[in-house]
GROMACS .gro file of C-alpha atoms in nm:
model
  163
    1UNK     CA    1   0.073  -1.503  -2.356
    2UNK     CA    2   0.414  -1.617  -2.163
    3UNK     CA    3   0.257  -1.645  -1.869
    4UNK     CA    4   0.053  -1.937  -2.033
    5UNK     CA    5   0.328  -2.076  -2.144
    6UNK     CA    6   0.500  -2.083  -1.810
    7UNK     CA    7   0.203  -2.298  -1.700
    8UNK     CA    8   0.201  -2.531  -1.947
    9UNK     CA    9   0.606  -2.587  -1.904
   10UNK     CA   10   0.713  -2.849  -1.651
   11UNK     CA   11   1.052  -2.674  -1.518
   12UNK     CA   12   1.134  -3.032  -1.369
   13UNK     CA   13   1.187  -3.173  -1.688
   14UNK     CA   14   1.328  -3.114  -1.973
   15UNK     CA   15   1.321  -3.354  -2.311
   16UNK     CA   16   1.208  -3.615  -2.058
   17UNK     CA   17   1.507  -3.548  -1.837
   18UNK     CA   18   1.398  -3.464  -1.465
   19UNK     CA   19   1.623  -3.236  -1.282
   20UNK     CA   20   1.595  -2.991  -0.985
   21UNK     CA   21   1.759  -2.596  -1.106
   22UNK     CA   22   1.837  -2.588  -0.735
   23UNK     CA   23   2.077  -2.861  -0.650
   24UNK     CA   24   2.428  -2.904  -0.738
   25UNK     CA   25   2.554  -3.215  -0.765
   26UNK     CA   26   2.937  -3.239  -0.680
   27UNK     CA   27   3.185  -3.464  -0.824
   28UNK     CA   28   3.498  -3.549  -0.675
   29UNK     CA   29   3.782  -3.371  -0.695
   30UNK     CA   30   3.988  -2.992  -0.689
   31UNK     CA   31   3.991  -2.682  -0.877
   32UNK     CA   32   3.578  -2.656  -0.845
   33UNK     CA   33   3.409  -2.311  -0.803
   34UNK     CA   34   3.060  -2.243  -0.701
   35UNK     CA   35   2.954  -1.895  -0.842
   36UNK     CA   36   2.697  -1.623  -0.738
   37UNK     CA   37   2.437  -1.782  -0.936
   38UNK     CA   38   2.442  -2.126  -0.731
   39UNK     CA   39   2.367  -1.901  -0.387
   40UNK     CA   40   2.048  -2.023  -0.215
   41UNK     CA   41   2.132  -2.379  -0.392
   42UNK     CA   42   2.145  -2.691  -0.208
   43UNK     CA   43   2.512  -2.826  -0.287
   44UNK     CA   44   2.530  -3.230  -0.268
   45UNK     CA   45   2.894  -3.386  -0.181
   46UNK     CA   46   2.820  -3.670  -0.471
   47UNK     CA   47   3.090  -3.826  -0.455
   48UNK     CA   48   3.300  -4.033  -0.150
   49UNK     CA   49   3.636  -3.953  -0.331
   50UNK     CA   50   3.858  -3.584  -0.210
   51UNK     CA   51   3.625  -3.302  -0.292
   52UNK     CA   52   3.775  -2.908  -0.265
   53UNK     CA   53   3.497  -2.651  -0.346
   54UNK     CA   54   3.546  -2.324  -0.339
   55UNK     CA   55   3.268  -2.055  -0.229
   56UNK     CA   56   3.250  -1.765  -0.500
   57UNK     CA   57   3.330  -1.378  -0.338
   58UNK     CA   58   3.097  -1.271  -0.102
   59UNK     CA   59   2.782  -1.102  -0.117
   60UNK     CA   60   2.573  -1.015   0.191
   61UNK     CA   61   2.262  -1.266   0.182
   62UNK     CA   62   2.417  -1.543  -0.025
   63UNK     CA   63   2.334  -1.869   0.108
   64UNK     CA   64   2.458  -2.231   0.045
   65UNK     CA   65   2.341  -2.538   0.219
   66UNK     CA   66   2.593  -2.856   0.165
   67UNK     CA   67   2.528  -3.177   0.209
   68UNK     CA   68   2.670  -3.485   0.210
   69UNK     CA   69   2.494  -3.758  -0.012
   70UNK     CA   70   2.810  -4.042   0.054
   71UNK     CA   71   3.028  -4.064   0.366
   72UNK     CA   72   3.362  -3.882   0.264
   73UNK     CA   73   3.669  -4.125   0.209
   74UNK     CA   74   3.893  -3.861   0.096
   75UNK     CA   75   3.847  -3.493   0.262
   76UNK     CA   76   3.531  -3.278   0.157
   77UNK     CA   77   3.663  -2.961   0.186
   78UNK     CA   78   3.490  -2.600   0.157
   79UNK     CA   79   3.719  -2.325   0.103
   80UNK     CA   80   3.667  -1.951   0.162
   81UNK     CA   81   3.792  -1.771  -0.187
   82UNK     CA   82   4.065  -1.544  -0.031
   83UNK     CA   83   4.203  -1.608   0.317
   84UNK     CA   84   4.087  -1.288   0.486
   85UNK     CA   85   3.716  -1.410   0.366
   86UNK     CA   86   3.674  -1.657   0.683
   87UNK     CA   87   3.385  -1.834   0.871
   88UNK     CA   88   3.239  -1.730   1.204
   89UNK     CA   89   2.985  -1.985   1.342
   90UNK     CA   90   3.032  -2.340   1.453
   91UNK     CA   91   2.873  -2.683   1.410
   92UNK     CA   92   2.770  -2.978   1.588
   93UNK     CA   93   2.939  -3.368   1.542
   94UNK     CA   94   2.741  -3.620   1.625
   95UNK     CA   95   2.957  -3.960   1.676
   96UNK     CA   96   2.808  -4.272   1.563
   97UNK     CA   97   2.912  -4.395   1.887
   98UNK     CA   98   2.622  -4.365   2.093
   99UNK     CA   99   2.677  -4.075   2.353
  100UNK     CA  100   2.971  -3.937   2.160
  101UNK     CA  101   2.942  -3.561   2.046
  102UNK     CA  102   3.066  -3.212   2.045
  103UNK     CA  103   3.038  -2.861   1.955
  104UNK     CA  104   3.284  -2.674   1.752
  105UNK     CA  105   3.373  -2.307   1.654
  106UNK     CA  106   3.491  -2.127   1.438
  107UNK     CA  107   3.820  -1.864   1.517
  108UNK     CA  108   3.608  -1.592   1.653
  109UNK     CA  109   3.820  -1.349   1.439
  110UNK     CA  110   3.718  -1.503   1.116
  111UNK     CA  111   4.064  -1.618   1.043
  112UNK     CA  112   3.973  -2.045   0.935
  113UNK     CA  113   3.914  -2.004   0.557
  114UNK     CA  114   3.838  -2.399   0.544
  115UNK     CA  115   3.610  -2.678   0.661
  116UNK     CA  116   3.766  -2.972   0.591
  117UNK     CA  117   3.475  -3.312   0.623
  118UNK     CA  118   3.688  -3.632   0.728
  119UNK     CA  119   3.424  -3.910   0.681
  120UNK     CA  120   3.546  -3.978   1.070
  121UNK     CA  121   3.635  -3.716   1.310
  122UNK     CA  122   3.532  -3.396   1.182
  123UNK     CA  123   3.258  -3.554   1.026
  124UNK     CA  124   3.116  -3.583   0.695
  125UNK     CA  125   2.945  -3.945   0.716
  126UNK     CA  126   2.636  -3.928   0.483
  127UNK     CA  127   2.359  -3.711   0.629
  128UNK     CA  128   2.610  -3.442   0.719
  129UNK     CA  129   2.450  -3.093   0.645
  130UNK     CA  130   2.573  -2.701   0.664
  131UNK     CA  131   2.464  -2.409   0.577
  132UNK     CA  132   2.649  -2.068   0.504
  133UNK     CA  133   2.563  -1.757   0.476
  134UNK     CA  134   2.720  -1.454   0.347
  135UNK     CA  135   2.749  -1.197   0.652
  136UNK     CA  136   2.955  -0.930   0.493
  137UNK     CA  137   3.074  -0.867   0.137
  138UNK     CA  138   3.432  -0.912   0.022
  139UNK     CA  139   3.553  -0.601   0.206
  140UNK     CA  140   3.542  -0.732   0.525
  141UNK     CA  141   3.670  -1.003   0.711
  142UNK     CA  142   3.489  -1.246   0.923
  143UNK     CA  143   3.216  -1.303   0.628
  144UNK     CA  144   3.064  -1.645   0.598
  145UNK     CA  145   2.844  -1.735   0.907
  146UNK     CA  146   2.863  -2.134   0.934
  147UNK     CA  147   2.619  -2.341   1.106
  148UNK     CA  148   2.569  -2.755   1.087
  149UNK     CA  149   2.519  -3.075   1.237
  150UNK     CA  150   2.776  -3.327   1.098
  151UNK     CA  151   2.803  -3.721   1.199
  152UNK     CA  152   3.132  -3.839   1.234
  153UNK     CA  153   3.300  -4.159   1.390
  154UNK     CA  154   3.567  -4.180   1.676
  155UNK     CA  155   3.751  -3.894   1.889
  156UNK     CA  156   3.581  -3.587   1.719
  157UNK     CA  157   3.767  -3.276   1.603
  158UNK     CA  158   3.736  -2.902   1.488
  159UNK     CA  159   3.642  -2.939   1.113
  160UNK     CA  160   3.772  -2.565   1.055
  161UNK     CA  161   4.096  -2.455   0.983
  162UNK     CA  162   4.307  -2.156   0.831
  163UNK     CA  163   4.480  -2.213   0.505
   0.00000   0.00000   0.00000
């Protein structure tokens, strides 16, 4: 009997609302916490204004895949939740001046607990994408793997940071 009603149930809309259960729309500002139950969600920078998100504690296999919708005026910025919960990996920054790219890493120790989107040099123009994966639960350090291609404008620079 439920299973026929799971047919009959359009789980893109709702009371005539459309909506996609895996996206998350961002809006801009601070103080915003994605939580295990967005993992394997696309997350959409929706707004040009400063965006901090933060990703919840890790757990191997969690996945997130940002991207941006709007070309960042203010910094879009992903934060691990604890400092000694860092990134490993590295990303790609395409300049929209022809010929104009580079590669960057990641401190191979895991220490950057922040990738920080410019809208210019360490990228974030609309069509920027990443995706990051849980490597390691909480106990460990080095446990986000990071990997993207970003478009950016003028002398490029790392995105990633430490706190």
């Amino acid at each position: 009997m439920n299973d026929l009603i799971l047919q009959n149930l359009d789980v893109g809309k709702l009371n005539g609302v459309k909506f996609n259960p895996s996206v998350k729309i961002l809006a801009a500002g601070a103080g915003q916490l994605l939580s295990a139950s967005d993992a394997g969600k696309t997350i959409v920078f929706g707004a040009a204004a400063a965006t901090l998100i933060t990703l919840p504690e890790p757990e191997l296999g969690m996945v997130f895949n940002f991207v941006s919708a709007i070309t960042a005026t203010g910094d879009h910025e992903i934060q691990a939740l604890t400092n000694a919960e860092g990134f490993v990996g590295g990303v790609s920054i395409h300049s929209t001046t022809a010929g104009n790219s580079d590669n960057f890493s990641a401190a191979a120790a895991g220490t950057d607990d922040f990738i920080t989107m410019s809208g210019s040099t360490k990228g974030g123009i609309a069509g920027s994408s990443l995706r990051i994966v849980a490597i390691l639960d909480a106990s460990a350090a080095k446990c986000w793997a990071v990997t993207g291609n970003l478009l950016g404008s003028g002398t490029l620079a790392t995105p990633f940071a430490a706190s």
